[in-house]
Short mmCIF file of C-alpha atoms in Angstrom, two decimals:
data_model
loop_
_atom_site.label_atom_id
_atom_site.label_comp_id
_atom_site.label_asym_id
_atom_site.label_seq_id
_atom_site.Cartn_x
_atom_site.Cartn_y
_atom_site.Cartn_z
CA MET A 1 54.06 74.21 -169.18
CA ARG A 2 57.47 75.72 -168.46
CA LYS A 3 58.56 76.08 -164.83
CA ASN A 4 58.86 79.85 -165.33
CA SER A 5 55.20 80.07 -166.36
CA LEU A 6 54.10 78.14 -163.27
CA GLU A 7 56.13 80.42 -161.02
CA LEU A 8 54.69 83.49 -162.72
CA LEU A 9 51.11 82.28 -162.33
CA LYS A 10 51.68 81.38 -158.67
CA ALA A 11 53.14 84.80 -157.88
CA LEU A 12 50.31 86.68 -159.61
CA SER A 13 47.55 84.53 -158.15
CA GLU A 14 48.73 84.98 -154.58
CA MET A 15 49.30 88.73 -154.97
CA HIS A 16 46.91 91.15 -153.25
CA GLY A 17 45.17 93.65 -155.51
CA VAL A 18 41.43 94.22 -155.23
CA SER A 19 39.73 96.91 -157.31
CA GLY A 20 41.24 100.31 -156.60
CA PHE A 21 44.28 98.82 -154.83
CA GLU A 22 46.24 97.28 -157.72
CA GLY A 23 49.65 98.76 -156.85
CA PRO A 24 51.48 95.49 -156.01
CA VAL A 25 50.38 93.89 -159.28
CA ARG A 26 51.38 96.95 -161.29
CA GLY A 27 54.82 96.98 -159.69
CA PHE A 28 55.30 93.27 -160.34
CA ILE A 29 54.40 93.49 -164.04
CA ARG A 30 56.78 96.38 -164.47
CA SER A 31 59.59 94.50 -162.75
CA GLN A 32 59.12 91.54 -165.12
CA LEU A 33 59.31 93.72 -168.24
CA GLU A 34 61.99 96.21 -167.24
CA GLY A 35 64.23 96.79 -170.25
CA LEU A 36 61.82 95.05 -172.64
CA ALA A 37 59.06 97.65 -172.90
CA GLU A 38 58.38 101.36 -172.56
CA PHE A 39 56.09 102.21 -169.65
CA GLU A 40 53.35 104.76 -169.22
CA THR A 41 50.45 105.04 -166.79
CA ASP A 42 47.12 106.76 -166.91
CA ASN A 43 45.85 108.80 -163.99
CA LEU A 44 43.85 105.88 -162.55
CA GLY A 45 46.88 103.59 -162.37
CA SER A 46 46.63 101.35 -165.44
CA LEU A 47 50.05 100.34 -166.74
CA VAL A 48 50.84 100.48 -170.48
CA CYS A 49 53.80 98.30 -171.55
CA LYS A 50 54.70 99.28 -175.12
CA LYS A 51 56.77 96.94 -177.30
CA ARG A 52 57.67 98.63 -180.58
CA GLY A 53 58.06 96.47 -183.67
CA THR A 54 59.17 97.49 -187.14
CA ASP A 55 56.22 99.89 -187.55
CA ASP A 56 54.27 102.19 -185.25
CA ARG A 57 50.98 101.09 -186.81
CA PRO A 58 48.87 99.10 -186.54
CA ARG A 59 48.84 99.53 -182.79
CA ILE A 60 47.50 96.54 -180.89
CA MET A 61 46.17 96.93 -177.34
CA VAL A 62 46.21 93.75 -175.26
CA PRO A 63 44.45 94.56 -171.98
CA ALA A 64 44.16 92.32 -168.93
CA HIS A 65 42.83 93.67 -165.67
CA MET A 66 45.03 93.67 -162.60
CA ASP A 67 42.23 93.88 -160.05
CA GLU A 68 40.51 90.97 -158.37
CA ILE A 69 37.16 90.83 -156.62
CA GLY A 70 37.26 91.44 -152.89
CA PHE A 71 35.79 93.53 -150.13
CA VAL A 72 36.24 96.84 -148.33
CA VAL A 73 35.69 97.69 -144.66
CA LYS A 74 32.38 99.50 -144.26
CA ASP A 75 32.26 99.91 -140.48
CA VAL A 76 33.81 98.66 -137.25
CA ASP A 77 31.20 97.13 -134.93
CA GLU A 78 31.30 97.67 -131.17
CA SER A 79 32.10 93.95 -130.89
CA GLY A 80 35.34 94.47 -132.85
CA CYS A 81 34.00 92.66 -135.90
CA LEU A 82 34.03 94.43 -139.27
CA ARG A 83 31.10 95.12 -141.54
CA PHE A 84 32.06 95.08 -145.20
CA ALA A 85 30.96 95.97 -148.71
CA THR A 86 31.83 94.05 -151.86
CA LEU A 87 34.23 95.04 -154.63
CA GLY A 88 33.02 93.27 -157.76
CA GLY A 89 30.36 90.61 -158.16
CA TRP A 90 29.98 87.93 -155.48
CA LEU A 91 27.45 85.20 -154.86
CA GLU A 92 26.59 85.44 -151.18
CA GLN A 93 26.68 81.68 -150.68
CA VAL A 94 30.41 81.50 -151.51
CA MET A 95 31.53 84.12 -148.97
CA LEU A 96 30.72 82.61 -145.61
CA GLY A 97 33.48 80.83 -143.69
CA HIS A 98 36.30 81.93 -145.98
CA GLN A 99 39.55 83.39 -144.74
CA VAL A 100 40.50 86.92 -145.77
CA VAL A 101 43.31 89.43 -145.28
CA VAL A 102 42.43 92.94 -144.11
CA LYS A 103 45.09 95.35 -145.35
CA THR A 104 45.45 98.19 -142.83
CA ARG A 105 47.88 101.08 -142.53
CA LYS A 106 49.63 99.11 -139.76
CA GLY A 107 49.90 95.88 -141.71
CA ASP A 108 47.90 92.83 -142.76
CA LEU A 109 45.34 91.19 -140.47
CA ALA A 110 44.09 87.65 -140.91
CA GLY A 111 40.35 87.25 -140.62
CA VAL A 112 37.37 85.05 -141.41
CA ILE A 113 33.88 85.86 -142.69
CA GLY A 114 31.30 84.83 -140.11
CA SER A 115 27.60 85.12 -139.25
CA THR A 116 25.15 84.02 -136.57
CA PRO A 117 25.75 80.29 -135.83
CA PRO A 118 22.96 77.96 -137.07
CA HIS A 119 22.39 76.78 -133.48
CA MET A 120 21.16 80.28 -132.61
CA LEU A 121 18.92 80.79 -135.62
CA PRO A 122 15.18 80.10 -135.49
CA ARG A 123 14.38 76.81 -137.20
CA GLU A 124 12.62 78.59 -140.07
CA GLU A 125 15.79 80.63 -140.79
CA ARG A 126 18.32 77.81 -140.88
CA ASP A 127 17.71 76.73 -144.46
CA LYS A 128 17.58 80.24 -145.88
CA LEU A 129 20.43 81.94 -147.70
CA ILE A 130 22.37 84.21 -145.35
CA LYS A 131 22.64 87.69 -146.83
CA GLN A 132 25.94 89.54 -146.98
CA LYS A 133 24.58 92.39 -144.86
CA LYS A 134 24.27 89.90 -141.98
CA MET A 135 27.88 88.76 -142.30
CA PHE A 136 30.97 90.24 -140.68
CA ILE A 137 34.73 89.78 -140.65
CA ASP A 138 36.32 88.53 -137.43
CA VAL A 139 39.97 89.59 -136.99
CA GLY A 140 40.13 88.47 -133.35
CA ALA A 141 39.61 91.93 -131.88
CA ARG A 142 37.78 92.21 -128.56
CA GLY A 143 35.87 95.41 -129.15
CA LYS A 144 35.91 98.39 -131.49
CA LYS A 145 38.79 100.13 -129.72
CA GLU A 146 41.07 97.12 -130.10
CA ALA A 147 40.17 96.72 -133.78
CA GLU A 148 40.93 100.38 -134.44
CA GLY A 149 44.15 100.02 -132.47
CA LEU A 150 45.18 97.29 -134.92
CA GLY A 151 44.91 99.90 -137.67
CA VAL A 152 41.48 99.08 -139.07
CA ARG A 153 39.52 101.93 -140.57
CA ILE A 154 36.67 102.40 -143.02
CA GLY A 155 37.85 101.97 -146.62
CA ASP A 156 40.55 99.36 -145.92
CA PRO A 157 40.68 96.71 -148.69
CA VAL A 158 40.00 93.08 -147.86
CA VAL A 159 41.50 90.31 -149.99
CA PRO A 160 40.45 86.64 -150.23
CA ARG A 161 43.09 84.32 -148.78
CA GLN A 162 43.94 81.32 -150.97
CA GLU A 163 47.12 79.42 -151.74
CA PHE A 164 48.11 78.49 -155.28
CA THR A 165 47.84 74.71 -155.71
CA GLN A 166 48.82 72.45 -158.59
CA LEU A 167 46.17 69.72 -158.58
CA GLU A 168 47.04 66.03 -158.82
CA ASN A 169 46.80 65.71 -162.60
CA GLY A 170 49.59 68.30 -162.85
CA LYS A 171 47.78 70.41 -165.43
CA CYS A 172 44.96 71.95 -163.40
CA LEU A 173 45.92 74.96 -161.30
CA MET A 174 43.79 76.13 -158.38
CA GLY A 175 44.10 79.61 -156.99
CA LYS A 176 42.43 82.93 -156.46
CA ALA A 177 42.26 85.83 -158.91
CA TRP A 178 42.67 83.94 -162.17
CA ASP A 179 40.18 86.61 -163.18
CA ASP A 180 42.36 88.19 -164.44
CA ARG A 181 45.90 87.51 -163.21
CA ALA A 182 46.16 84.73 -165.81
CA GLY A 183 45.70 87.48 -168.41
CA CYS A 184 48.40 89.57 -166.72
CA ALA A 185 50.78 86.61 -166.94
CA LEU A 186 50.02 86.28 -170.65
CA ILE A 187 50.90 89.95 -171.24
CA ILE A 188 54.24 89.46 -169.51
CA GLU A 189 55.11 86.33 -171.47
CA LEU A 190 53.89 87.78 -174.78
CA ILE A 191 56.21 90.77 -174.51
CA GLN A 192 59.08 88.58 -173.33
CA ARG A 193 58.68 86.38 -176.41
CA LEU A 194 58.44 89.36 -178.77
CA ARG A 195 61.92 90.37 -177.65
CA ARG A 196 63.26 87.62 -179.92
CA LEU A 197 60.74 88.01 -182.76
CA LYS A 198 60.16 90.62 -185.45
CA HIS A 199 56.62 91.99 -185.57
CA PRO A 200 55.23 94.59 -188.02
CA ASN A 201 53.31 96.68 -185.50
CA THR A 202 53.39 98.10 -181.99
CA VAL A 203 52.01 96.00 -179.14
CA CYS A 204 50.75 97.61 -175.94
CA GLY A 205 50.15 95.14 -173.14
CA VAL A 206 48.02 96.96 -170.59
CA GLY A 207 47.38 96.01 -166.98
CA THR A 208 44.09 97.80 -166.34
CA VAL A 209 42.57 98.86 -163.04
CA GLN A 210 39.02 98.64 -161.71
CA GLU A 211 37.63 96.30 -164.36
CA GLU A 212 35.51 94.47 -161.80
CA VAL A 213 33.66 97.66 -160.90
CA GLY A 214 32.93 98.89 -164.41
CA THR A 215 35.90 98.56 -166.84
CA ARG A 216 37.10 101.99 -165.72
CA GLY A 217 40.83 101.61 -166.32
CA ALA A 218 40.33 100.27 -169.83
CA GLU A 219 38.58 103.47 -170.84
CA THR A 220 41.35 105.77 -169.65
CA ALA A 221 44.16 103.48 -170.82
CA ALA A 222 42.73 103.41 -174.35
CA ASP A 223 43.27 107.17 -174.42
CA VAL A 224 46.97 106.57 -173.67
CA VAL A 225 47.39 103.82 -176.28
CA ASN A 226 45.08 105.08 -179.09
CA PRO A 227 44.85 101.55 -180.55
CA ASP A 228 43.70 100.24 -183.92
CA PHE A 229 42.96 96.77 -182.57
CA CYS A 230 42.14 95.32 -179.15
CA MET A 231 42.61 91.72 -178.02
CA ALA A 232 41.08 91.67 -174.55
CA LEU A 233 42.36 88.91 -172.27
CA ASP A 234 40.11 87.62 -169.53
CA VAL A 235 38.82 84.31 -168.19
CA GLY A 236 36.10 82.32 -169.87
CA ILE A 237 33.40 80.49 -167.96
CA ALA A 238 34.00 76.75 -168.17
CA THR A 239 30.69 74.94 -168.59
CA ASP A 240 32.07 71.40 -168.12
CA VAL A 241 30.72 71.10 -164.57
CA PRO A 242 27.39 69.81 -163.22
CA GLY A 243 24.37 72.09 -163.26
CA ILE A 244 25.03 74.16 -166.39
CA GLU A 245 22.53 73.44 -169.13
CA GLY A 246 21.67 75.15 -172.40
CA GLU A 247 25.02 76.93 -172.83
CA PRO A 248 27.82 76.34 -175.38
CA LYS A 249 30.29 73.77 -174.10
CA VAL A 250 33.53 75.32 -172.86
CA SER A 251 35.94 72.76 -171.39
CA LEU A 252 39.24 72.90 -169.57
CA GLY A 253 42.14 71.69 -171.68
CA LYS A 254 40.59 72.28 -175.11
CA GLY A 255 42.09 75.68 -175.80
CA PRO A 256 41.29 79.35 -175.20
CA VAL A 257 37.85 80.71 -176.00
CA LEU A 258 37.09 83.31 -178.66
CA TYR A 259 33.85 84.99 -177.64
CA MET A 260 31.65 86.03 -180.54
CA GLN A 261 29.62 88.18 -178.17
CA ASP A 262 29.12 89.03 -174.51
CA ALA A 263 27.03 91.61 -172.69
CA GLY A 264 29.45 94.41 -173.59
CA THR A 265 31.05 93.52 -176.91
CA ILE A 266 30.20 92.04 -180.29
CA SER A 267 33.57 90.91 -181.56
CA HIS A 268 34.64 92.68 -184.76
CA LEU A 269 33.53 90.45 -187.66
CA ARG A 270 36.63 90.49 -189.87
CA PHE A 271 39.02 90.50 -186.92
CA ARG A 272 37.41 87.49 -185.29
CA ASP A 273 37.49 85.62 -188.63
CA PHE A 274 41.21 86.47 -188.88
CA VAL A 275 41.71 85.02 -185.38
CA VAL A 276 39.96 81.76 -186.29
CA GLU A 277 41.85 81.45 -189.60
CA THR A 278 45.17 82.00 -187.82
CA ALA A 279 44.38 79.43 -185.14
CA GLU A 280 43.33 76.87 -187.72
CA ARG A 281 46.33 77.50 -189.95
CA ARG A 282 48.74 77.14 -187.02
CA LYS A 283 46.78 74.17 -185.58
CA ILE A 284 46.29 75.92 -182.25
CA PRO A 285 43.39 74.43 -180.27
CA HIS A 286 40.62 76.91 -179.54
CA GLN A 287 36.97 77.10 -178.64
CA ILE A 288 34.23 79.45 -179.83
CA SER A 289 31.44 80.60 -177.54
CA LEU A 290 28.93 83.32 -176.76
CA ILE A 291 27.75 84.54 -173.38
CA GLU A 292 24.81 86.78 -172.58
CA GLY A 293 26.03 88.06 -169.21
CA GLY A 294 29.26 89.71 -168.16
CA ALA A 295 31.66 91.98 -170.03
CA THR A 296 35.39 92.68 -170.31
CA ASP A 297 37.75 95.59 -170.90
CA ALA A 298 36.84 95.38 -174.60
CA ARG A 299 33.52 97.02 -173.77
CA ALA A 300 35.30 100.28 -173.01
CA VAL A 301 38.18 100.05 -175.48
CA GLN A 302 36.02 99.42 -178.55
CA LEU A 303 34.33 102.81 -178.08
CA HIS A 304 37.55 104.81 -178.05
CA GLY A 305 37.86 107.52 -180.70
CA ARG A 306 36.38 106.40 -184.01
CA GLY A 307 36.12 102.85 -182.71
CA VAL A 308 38.61 100.02 -182.12
CA ALA A 309 38.29 96.62 -183.79
CA SER A 310 38.06 94.34 -180.76
CA VAL A 311 37.89 90.65 -179.92
CA VAL A 312 37.51 88.98 -176.55
CA PHE A 313 39.53 85.96 -175.44
CA GLY A 314 38.73 83.87 -172.40
CA LEU A 315 41.00 81.40 -170.64
CA PRO A 316 38.57 78.67 -169.51
CA ALA A 317 38.17 78.77 -165.73
CA ARG A 318 35.92 77.00 -163.26
CA HIS A 319 34.43 78.68 -160.18
CA ILE A 320 35.18 82.28 -161.15
CA HIS A 321 34.19 85.05 -158.72
CA SER A 322 34.91 82.87 -155.72
CA HIS A 323 37.95 82.37 -153.50
CA ALA A 324 39.38 79.54 -155.63
CA GLY A 325 39.19 78.95 -159.38
CA VAL A 326 40.69 76.24 -161.59
CA ILE A 327 42.44 76.71 -164.95
CA HIS A 328 44.38 74.34 -167.25
CA THR A 329 47.99 74.73 -168.33
CA ASP A 330 47.31 73.55 -171.91
CA ASP A 331 44.82 76.39 -172.41
CA TYR A 332 47.32 78.94 -171.15
CA ASP A 333 50.07 77.64 -173.44
CA ALA A 334 47.74 77.63 -176.45
CA MET A 335 46.57 81.18 -175.71
CA LEU A 336 50.16 82.41 -175.58
CA ARG A 337 50.97 80.72 -178.89
CA LEU A 338 47.91 82.24 -180.53
CA LEU A 339 48.73 85.74 -179.31
CA VAL A 340 52.26 85.48 -180.69
CA GLU A 341 51.01 84.28 -184.09
CA LEU A 342 48.37 87.02 -184.31
CA VAL A 343 50.91 89.73 -183.51
CA ARG A 344 53.37 88.39 -186.10
CA ALA A 345 50.69 88.33 -188.80
CA LEU A 346 48.91 91.64 -188.17
CA ASP A 347 50.75 94.07 -190.45
CA ALA A 348 49.57 97.27 -192.17
CA GLN A 349 48.20 95.45 -195.21
CA VAL A 350 46.20 92.99 -193.12
CA ALA A 351 44.99 95.83 -190.90
CA GLN A 352 43.70 97.78 -193.90
CA ARG A 353 41.78 94.73 -195.12
CA LEU A 354 40.28 94.04 -191.70
CA LEU A 355 39.21 97.62 -191.12
CA GLU A 356 37.61 98.27 -194.52
CA ALA A 357 33.91 99.03 -194.30
CA ASP A 358 31.52 96.83 -196.28
#
């Protein structure tokens, strides 16, 4: 992996942008593509980065969501601790004890998610799962007045705190928000590469908002783009860890995943075959899978207008929807190569063939 790619992934992973508060990520993507793309936003804040090729059509939408899972302040307790609600899907057992950043109008506050110490729980309660409603965020305030004096108020976003780390093998990257900042990085690098390449179409890389709370930005952004095709970029669930049985094998380092189906999308038959044929012809490693739970931006985009031929790509990731996930540089590089080859090959003639009804 190039040094520039590593720096890009580090910057995006460590950036703060939970659902509904994606502004810093949007500004960063725009800064990376200034002069290379035309920009437009929808009224929710999704960013469309249009790279015109030799033809206006087919128009390819490549969405990746800018938001990450996080929390929001629900109330300030008399003790000075903060009650919170979730933004996006969390398992309660991964929350407790983690550091967070509370983003207030007066600045960022460091905090930690706490609960009643085990020493003070009845014996019969100690082995039970602690529910999120019994947790709180401690920012060091001694009472409600002090917490409010620090700028805390209901509705403030709360972001997981996690440093980007390159693990010892050099190819595994640990950090927060790979879901879906890795996809945002791919959009940036795709458009940067297309600067030097002819392509017979128009590519719209889209940083979408509020995917984790219902693919909301993808729906409104599709109205801006009006695409013919959609290649949704997200993470894929790596199943090469203990405890996962009865699911297709998805491993780090063996290439990006093409999902035949998830809970929101059945990938377009001819388009997905075109993807596989392109990957095989160009000898780009890839994996094929199917998942019964979870959905991506493609769920919303595919229903735009008369329908958009859509496929879903996943960058294999371990430990998604937690403070720290792990991805592999080889998968990222292969995904970028595949995107470039697909864009170069998808001209008007191919589009007509792919979109013909049986």
